PDB file of C-alpha atoms in Angstrom:
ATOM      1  CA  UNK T 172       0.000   0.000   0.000  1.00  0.00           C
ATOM      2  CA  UNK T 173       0.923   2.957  -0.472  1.00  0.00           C
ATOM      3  CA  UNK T 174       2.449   5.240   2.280  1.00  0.00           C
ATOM      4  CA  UNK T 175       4.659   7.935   3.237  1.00  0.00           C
ATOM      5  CA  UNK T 176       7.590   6.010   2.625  1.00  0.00           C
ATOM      6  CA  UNK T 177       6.699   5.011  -1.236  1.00  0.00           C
ATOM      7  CA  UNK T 178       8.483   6.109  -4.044  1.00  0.00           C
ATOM      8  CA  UNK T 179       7.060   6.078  -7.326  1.00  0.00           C
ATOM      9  CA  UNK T 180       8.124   6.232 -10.921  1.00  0.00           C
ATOM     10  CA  UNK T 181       4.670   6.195 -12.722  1.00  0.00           C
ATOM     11  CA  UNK T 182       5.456   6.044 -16.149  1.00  0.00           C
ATOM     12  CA  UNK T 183       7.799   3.558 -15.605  1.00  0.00           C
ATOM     13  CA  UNK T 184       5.263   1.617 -14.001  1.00  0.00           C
ATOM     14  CA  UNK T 185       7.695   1.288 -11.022  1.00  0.00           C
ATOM     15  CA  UNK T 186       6.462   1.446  -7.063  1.00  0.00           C
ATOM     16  CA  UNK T 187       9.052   1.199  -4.326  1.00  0.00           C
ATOM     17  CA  UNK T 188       6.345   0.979  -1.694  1.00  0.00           C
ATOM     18  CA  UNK T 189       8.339   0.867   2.155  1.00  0.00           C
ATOM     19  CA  UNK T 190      11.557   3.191   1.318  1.00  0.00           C
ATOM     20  CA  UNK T 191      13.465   3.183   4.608  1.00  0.00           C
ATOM     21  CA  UNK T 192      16.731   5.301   4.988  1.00  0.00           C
ATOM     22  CA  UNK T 193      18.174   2.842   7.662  1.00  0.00           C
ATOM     23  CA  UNK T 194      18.266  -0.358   9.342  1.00  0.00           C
ATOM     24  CA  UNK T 195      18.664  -1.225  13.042  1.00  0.00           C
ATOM     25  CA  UNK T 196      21.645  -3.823  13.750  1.00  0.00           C
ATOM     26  CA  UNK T 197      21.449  -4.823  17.805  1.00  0.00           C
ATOM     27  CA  UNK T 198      20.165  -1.271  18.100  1.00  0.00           C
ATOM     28  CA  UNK T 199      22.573   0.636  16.025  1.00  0.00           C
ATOM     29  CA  UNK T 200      21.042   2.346  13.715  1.00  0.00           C
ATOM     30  CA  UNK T 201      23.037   2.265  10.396  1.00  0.00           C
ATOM     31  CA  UNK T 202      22.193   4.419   6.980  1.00  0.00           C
ATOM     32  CA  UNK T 203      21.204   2.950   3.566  1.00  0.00           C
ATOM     33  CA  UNK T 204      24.060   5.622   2.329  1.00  0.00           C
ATOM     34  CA  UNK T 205      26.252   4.635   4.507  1.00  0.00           C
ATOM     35  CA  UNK T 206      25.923   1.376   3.675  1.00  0.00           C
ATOM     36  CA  UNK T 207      26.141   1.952   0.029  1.00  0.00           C
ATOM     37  CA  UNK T 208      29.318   4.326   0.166  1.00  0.00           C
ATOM     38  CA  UNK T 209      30.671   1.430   2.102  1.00  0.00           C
ATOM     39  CA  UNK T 210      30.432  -1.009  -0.606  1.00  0.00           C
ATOM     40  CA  UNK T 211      31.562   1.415  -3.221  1.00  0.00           C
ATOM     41  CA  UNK T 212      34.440   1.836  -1.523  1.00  0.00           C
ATOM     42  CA  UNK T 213      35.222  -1.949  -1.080  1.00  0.00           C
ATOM     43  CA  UNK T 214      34.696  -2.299  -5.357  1.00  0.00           C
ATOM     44  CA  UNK T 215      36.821   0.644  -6.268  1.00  0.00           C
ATOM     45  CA  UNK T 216      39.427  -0.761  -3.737  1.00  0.00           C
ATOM     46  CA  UNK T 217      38.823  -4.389  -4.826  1.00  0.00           C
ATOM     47  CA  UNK T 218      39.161  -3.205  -9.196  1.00  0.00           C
ATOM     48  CA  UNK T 219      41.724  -1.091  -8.467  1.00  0.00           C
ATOM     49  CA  UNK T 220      44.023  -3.941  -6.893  1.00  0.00           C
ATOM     50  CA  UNK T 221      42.833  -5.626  -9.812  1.00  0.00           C
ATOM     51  CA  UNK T 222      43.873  -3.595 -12.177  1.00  0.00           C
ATOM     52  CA  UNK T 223      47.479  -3.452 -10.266  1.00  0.00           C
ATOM     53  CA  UNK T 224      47.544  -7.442 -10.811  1.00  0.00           C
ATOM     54  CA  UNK T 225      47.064  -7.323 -14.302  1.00  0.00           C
ATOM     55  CA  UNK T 226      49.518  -4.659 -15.259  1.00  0.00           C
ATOM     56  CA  UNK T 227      52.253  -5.995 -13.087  1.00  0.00           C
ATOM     57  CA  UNK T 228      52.485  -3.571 -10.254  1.00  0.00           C
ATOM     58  CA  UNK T 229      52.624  -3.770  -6.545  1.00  0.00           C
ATOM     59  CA  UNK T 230      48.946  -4.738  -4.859  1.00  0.00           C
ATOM     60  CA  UNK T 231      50.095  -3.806  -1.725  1.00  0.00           C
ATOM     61  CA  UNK T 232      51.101  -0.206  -2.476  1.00  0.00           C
ATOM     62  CA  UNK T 233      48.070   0.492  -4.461  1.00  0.00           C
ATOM     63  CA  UNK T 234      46.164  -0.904  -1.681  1.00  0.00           C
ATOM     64  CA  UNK T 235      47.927   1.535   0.563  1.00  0.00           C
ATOM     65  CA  UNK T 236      47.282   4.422  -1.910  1.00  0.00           C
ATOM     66  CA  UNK T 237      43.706   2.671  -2.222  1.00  0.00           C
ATOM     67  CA  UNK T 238      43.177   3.703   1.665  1.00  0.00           C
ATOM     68  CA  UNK T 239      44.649   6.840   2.041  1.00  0.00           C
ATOM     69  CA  UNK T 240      42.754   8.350  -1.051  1.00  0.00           C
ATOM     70  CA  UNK T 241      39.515   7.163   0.895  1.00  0.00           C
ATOM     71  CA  UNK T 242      40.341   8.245   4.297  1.00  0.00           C
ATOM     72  CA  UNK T 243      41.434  11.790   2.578  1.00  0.00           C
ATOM     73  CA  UNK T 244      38.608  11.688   0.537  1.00  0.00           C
ATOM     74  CA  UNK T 245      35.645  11.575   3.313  1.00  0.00           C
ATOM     75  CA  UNK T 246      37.524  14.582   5.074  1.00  0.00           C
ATOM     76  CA  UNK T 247      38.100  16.590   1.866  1.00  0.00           C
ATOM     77  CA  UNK T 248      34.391  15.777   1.103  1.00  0.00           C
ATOM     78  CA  UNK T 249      32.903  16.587   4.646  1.00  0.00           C
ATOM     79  CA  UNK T 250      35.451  20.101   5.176  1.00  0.00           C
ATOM     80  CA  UNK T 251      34.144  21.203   1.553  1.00  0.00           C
ATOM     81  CA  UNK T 252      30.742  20.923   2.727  1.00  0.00           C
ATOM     82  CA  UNK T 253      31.349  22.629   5.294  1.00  0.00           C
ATOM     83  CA  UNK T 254      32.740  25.611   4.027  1.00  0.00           C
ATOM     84  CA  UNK T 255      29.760  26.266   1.719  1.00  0.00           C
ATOM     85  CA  UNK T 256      27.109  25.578   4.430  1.00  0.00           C
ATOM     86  CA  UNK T 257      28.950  27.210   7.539  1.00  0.00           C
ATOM     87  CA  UNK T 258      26.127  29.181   8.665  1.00  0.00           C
ATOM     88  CA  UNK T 259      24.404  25.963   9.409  1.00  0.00           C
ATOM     89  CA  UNK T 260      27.738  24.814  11.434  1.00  0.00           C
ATOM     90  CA  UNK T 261      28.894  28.348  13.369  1.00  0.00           C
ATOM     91  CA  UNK T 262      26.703  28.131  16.272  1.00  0.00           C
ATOM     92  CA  UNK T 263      27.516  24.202  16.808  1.00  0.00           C
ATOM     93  CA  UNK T 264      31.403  23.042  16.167  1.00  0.00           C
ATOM     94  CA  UNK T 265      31.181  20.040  17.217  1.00  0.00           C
ATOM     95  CA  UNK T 266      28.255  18.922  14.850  1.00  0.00           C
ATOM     96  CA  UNK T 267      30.851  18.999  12.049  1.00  0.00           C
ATOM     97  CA  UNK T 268      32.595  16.104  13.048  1.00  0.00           C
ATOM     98  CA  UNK T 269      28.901  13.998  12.984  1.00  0.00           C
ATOM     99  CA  UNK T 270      28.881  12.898   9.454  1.00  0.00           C
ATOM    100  CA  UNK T 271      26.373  10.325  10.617  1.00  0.00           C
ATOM    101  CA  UNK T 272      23.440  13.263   9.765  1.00  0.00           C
ATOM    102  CA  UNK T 273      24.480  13.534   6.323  1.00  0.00           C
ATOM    103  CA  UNK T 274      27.024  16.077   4.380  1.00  0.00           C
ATOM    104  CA  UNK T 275      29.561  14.961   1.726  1.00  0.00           C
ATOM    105  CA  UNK T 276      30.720  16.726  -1.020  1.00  0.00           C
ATOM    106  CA  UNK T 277      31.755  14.886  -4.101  1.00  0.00           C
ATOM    107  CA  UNK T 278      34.410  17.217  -5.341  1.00  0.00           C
ATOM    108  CA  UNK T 279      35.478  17.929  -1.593  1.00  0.00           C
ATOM    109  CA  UNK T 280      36.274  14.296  -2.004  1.00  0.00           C
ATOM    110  CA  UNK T 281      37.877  14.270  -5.293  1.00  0.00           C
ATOM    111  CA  UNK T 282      40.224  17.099  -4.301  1.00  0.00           C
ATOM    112  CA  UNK T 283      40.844  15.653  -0.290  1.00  0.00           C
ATOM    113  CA  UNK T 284      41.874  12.099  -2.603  1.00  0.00           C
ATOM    114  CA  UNK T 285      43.866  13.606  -5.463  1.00  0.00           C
ATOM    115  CA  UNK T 286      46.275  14.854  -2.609  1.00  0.00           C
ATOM    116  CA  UNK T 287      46.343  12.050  -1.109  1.00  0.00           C
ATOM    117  CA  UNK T 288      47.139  10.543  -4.039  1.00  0.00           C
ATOM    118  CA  UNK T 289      49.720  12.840  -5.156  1.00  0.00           C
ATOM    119  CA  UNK T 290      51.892  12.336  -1.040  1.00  0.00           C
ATOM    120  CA  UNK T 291      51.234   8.873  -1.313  1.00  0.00           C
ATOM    121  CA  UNK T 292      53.152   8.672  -5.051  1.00  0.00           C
ATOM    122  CA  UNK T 293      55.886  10.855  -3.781  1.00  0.00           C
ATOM    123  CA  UNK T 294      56.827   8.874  -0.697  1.00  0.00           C
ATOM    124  CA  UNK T 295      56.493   5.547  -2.894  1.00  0.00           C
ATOM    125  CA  UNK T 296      58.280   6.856  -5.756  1.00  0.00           C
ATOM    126  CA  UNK T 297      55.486   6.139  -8.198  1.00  0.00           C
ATOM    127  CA  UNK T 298      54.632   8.081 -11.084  1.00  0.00           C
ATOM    128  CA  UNK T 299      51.633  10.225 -10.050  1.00  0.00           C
ATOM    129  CA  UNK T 300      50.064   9.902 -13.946  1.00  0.00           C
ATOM    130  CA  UNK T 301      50.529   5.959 -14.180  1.00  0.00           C
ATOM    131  CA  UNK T 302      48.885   5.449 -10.645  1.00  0.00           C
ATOM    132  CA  UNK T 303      46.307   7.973 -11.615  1.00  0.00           C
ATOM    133  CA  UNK T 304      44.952   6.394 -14.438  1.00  0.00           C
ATOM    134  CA  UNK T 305      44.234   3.393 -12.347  1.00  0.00           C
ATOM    135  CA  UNK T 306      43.061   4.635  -8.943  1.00  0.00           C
ATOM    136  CA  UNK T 307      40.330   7.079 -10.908  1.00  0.00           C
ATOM    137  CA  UNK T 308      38.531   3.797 -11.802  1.00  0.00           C
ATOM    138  CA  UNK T 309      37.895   3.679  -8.354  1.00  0.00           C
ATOM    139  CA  UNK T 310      36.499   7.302  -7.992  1.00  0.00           C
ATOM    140  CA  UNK T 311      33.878   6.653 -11.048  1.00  0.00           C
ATOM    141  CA  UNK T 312      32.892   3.163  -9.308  1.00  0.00           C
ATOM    142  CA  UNK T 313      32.092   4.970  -6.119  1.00  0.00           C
ATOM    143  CA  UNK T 314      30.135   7.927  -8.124  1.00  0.00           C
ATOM    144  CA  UNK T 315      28.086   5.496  -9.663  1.00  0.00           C
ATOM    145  CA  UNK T 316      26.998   3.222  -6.656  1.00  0.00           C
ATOM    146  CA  UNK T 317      27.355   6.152  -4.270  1.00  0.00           C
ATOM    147  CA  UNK T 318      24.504   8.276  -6.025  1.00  0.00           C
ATOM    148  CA  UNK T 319      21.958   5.740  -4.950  1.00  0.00           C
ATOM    149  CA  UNK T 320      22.536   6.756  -1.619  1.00  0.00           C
ATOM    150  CA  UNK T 321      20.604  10.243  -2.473  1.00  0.00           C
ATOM    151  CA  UNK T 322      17.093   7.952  -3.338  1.00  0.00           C
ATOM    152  CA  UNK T 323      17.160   6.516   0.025  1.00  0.00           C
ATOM    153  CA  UNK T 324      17.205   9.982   1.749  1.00  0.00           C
ATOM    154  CA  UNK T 325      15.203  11.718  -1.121  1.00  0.00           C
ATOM    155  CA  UNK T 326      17.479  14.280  -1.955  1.00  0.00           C
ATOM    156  CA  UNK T 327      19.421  16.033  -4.669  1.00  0.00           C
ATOM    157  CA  UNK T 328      16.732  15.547  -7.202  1.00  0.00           C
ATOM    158  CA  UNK T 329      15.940  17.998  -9.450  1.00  0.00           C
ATOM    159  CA  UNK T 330      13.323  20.527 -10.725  1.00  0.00           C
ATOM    160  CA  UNK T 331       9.637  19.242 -11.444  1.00  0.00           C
ATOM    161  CA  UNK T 332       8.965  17.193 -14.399  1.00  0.00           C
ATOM    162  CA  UNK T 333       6.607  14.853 -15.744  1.00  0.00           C
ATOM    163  CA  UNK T 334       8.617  13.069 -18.462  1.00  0.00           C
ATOM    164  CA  UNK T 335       8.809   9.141 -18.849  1.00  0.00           C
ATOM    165  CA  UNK T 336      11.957   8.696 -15.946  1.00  0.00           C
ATOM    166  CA  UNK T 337       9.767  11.506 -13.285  1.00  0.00           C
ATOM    167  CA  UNK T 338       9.961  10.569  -9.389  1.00  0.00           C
ATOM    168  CA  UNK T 339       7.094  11.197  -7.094  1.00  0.00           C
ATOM    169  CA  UNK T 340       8.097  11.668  -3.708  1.00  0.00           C
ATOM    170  CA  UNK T 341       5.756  12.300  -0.544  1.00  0.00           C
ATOM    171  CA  UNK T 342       6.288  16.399  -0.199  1.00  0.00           C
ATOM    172  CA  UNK T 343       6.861  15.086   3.871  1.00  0.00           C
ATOM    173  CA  UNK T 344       9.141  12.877   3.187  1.00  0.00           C
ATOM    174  CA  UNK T 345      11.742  15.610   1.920  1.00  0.00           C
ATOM    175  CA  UNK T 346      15.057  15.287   3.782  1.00  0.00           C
ATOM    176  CA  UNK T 347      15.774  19.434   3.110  1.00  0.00           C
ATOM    177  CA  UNK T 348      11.653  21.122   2.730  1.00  0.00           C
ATOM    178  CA  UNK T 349      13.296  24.447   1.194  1.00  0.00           C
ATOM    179  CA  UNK T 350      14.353  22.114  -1.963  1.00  0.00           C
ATOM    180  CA  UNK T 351      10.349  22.129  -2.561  1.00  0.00           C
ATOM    181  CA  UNK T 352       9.944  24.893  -5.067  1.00  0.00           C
ATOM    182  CA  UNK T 353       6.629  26.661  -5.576  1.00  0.00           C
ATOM    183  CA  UNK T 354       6.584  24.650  -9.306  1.00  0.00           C
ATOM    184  CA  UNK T 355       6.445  21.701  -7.465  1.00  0.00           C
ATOM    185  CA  UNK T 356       3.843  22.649  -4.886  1.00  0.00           C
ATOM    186  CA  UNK T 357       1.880  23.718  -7.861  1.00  0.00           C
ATOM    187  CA  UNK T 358       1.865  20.564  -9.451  1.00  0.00           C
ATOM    188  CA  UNK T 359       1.379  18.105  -5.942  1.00  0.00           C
ATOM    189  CA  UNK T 360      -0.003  14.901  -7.128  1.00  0.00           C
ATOM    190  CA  UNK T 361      -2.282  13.251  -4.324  1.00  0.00           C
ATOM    191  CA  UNK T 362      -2.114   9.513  -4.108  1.00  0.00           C
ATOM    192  CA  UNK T 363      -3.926   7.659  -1.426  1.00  0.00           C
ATOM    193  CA  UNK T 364      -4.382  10.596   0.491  1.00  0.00           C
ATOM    194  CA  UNK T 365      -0.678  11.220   0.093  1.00  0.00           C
ATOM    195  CA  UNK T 366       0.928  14.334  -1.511  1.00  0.00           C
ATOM    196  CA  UNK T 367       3.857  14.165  -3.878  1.00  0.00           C
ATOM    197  CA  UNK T 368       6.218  16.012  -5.789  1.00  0.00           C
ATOM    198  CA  UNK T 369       7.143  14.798  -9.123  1.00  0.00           C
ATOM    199  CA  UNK T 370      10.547  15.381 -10.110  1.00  0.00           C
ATOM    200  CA  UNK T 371      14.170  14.881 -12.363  1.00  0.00           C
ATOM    201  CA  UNK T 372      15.860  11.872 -10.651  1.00  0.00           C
ATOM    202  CA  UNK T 373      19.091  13.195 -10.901  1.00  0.00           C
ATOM    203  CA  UNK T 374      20.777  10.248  -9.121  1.00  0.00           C
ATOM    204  CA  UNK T 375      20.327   7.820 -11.320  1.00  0.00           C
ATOM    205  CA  UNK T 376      21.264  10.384 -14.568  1.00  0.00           C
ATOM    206  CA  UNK T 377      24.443  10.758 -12.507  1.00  0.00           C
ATOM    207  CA  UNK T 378      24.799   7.054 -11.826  1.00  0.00           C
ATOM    208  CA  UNK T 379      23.638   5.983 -15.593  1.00  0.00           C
ATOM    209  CA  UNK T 380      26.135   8.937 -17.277  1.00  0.00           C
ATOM    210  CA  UNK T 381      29.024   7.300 -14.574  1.00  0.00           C
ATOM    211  CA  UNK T 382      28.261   3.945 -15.514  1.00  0.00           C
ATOM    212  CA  UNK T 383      28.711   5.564 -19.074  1.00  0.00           C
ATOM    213  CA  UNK T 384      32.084   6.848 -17.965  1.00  0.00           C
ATOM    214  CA  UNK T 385      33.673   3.617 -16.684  1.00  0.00           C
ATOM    215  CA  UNK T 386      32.915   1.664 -19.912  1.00  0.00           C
ATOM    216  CA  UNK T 387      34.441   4.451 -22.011  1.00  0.00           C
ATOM    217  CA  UNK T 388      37.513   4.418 -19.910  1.00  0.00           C
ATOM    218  CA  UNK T 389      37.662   0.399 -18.970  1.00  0.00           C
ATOM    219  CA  UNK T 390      37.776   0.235 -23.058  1.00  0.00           C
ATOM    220  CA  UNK T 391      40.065   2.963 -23.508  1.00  0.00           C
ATOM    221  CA  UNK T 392      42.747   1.847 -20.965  1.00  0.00           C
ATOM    222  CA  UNK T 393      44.627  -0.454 -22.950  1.00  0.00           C
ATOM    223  CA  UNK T 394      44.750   2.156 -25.653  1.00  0.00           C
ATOM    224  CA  UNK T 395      46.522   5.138 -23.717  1.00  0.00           C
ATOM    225  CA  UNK T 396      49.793   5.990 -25.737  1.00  0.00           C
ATOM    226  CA  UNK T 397      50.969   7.915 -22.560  1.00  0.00           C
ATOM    227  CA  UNK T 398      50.415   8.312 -18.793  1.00  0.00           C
ATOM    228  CA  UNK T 399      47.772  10.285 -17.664  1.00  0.00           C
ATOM    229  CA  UNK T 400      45.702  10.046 -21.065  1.00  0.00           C
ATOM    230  CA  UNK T 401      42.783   8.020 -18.655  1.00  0.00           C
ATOM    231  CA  UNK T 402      42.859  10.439 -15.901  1.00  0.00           C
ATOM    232  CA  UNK T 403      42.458  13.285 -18.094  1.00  0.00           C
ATOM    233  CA  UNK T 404      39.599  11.560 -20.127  1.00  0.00           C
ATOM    234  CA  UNK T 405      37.573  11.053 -16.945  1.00  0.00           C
ATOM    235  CA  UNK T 406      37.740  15.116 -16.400  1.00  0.00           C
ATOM    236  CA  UNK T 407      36.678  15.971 -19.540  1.00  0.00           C
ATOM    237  CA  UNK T 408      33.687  13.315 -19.506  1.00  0.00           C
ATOM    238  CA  UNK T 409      33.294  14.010 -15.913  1.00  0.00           C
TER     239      UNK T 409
END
């Protein structure tokens, strides 16, 4: 039935009808997104050491790099948050370091794990372009698994449409209320005695134009006349 937990795709015939954003494990409560992130994170880190194998390179330091890009990564991602949504943090300092209520920033992360990157390759010696071209696999993996994470909280969607992929969300259900826009309110859909907001699904054009990304570069990789060629491909496409 539905409730204020469903999420609908209507032209897609599709009803997701008891969307939770967590589970309880002996009474920890543990996020859908976290969970998610987590397993991105253990597929970039498992094709990356892959990827070492096969071209004949050290699985232990790329595992090494693997980690420290990671660790780096969730701090760059939660301090550039930060920065762009201080006013929210002034008053209460110590709520910055509780990630567990939500606020990553993909490019925070991208720039906190390129440094990483870049001190990890100059302690080991390692060109930063060869190891680059490797490791990014692991950055487009965790885009495109980690984007799911923004259904289960139903956020970062975008404007309202109606086209074949629109999501209808229950207006209550709205993790942030202020990303309801008065085109939305004007076009609340009432199911059940429920009201929704039909809009862009933005996560999964994100995760399907990732998924998009990989297979250009997984086919382009054995290509690459120089070092680097595959990082630089995934910024442009990116």
């Amino acid at each position: 039935m539905i409730n204020e937990r469903s999420i609908l795709f209507p032209h897609l015939h599709l009803t997701f009808y008891d969307v939770g954003e967590s589970i309880n494990v002996f009474g920890i409560t543990i996020a859908y997104y976290g969970i998610i992130i987590a397993l991105g994170m253990l597929a970039a880190g498992a094709f990356i050491v892959h990827e070492a194998r096969r071209l004949g390179c050290s699985e232990d330091d790329f595992l090494d790099i693997t980690l420290a890009g990671i660790v780096c990564g969730v701090i760059g991602a939660r301090v550039y948050y930060v920065i762009f949504a201080w006013d929210r943090y002034r008053g209460d300092i110590a709520s910055i370091l509780n990630i567990r209520e939500g606020g990553l920033a993909i490019y925070g992360g991208i720039i906190g794990g390129l440094l990483a990157v870049i001190v990890a390759c100059r302690m080991k010696k390692m060109s930063f372009f060869a190891v680059a071209d490797i490791v990014i696999f692991g950055v487009v993996i965790g885009q495109i698994m980690g984007r799911f994470g923004n259904f289960f909280n139903r956020e970062a969607f975008g404007g309202y449409t109606d086209n074949l992929f629109a999501m209808m969300i229950p207006k209550d259900a709205v993790r942030q209320p202020e990303a309801v826009t008065a085109e939305m309110t004007a076009h609340l859909a009432t199911v059940d005695g429920i009201d929704f907001i039909s809009v862009h699904p933005t996560f999964l054009y994100e995760s399907l134009w990732n998924l998009g990304v990989f297979l250009i570069l997984y086919l382009f990789r054995t290509r690459k006349k120089i070092d680097g060629e595959v990082f630089f491909l995934y910024l442009a496409l990116y």
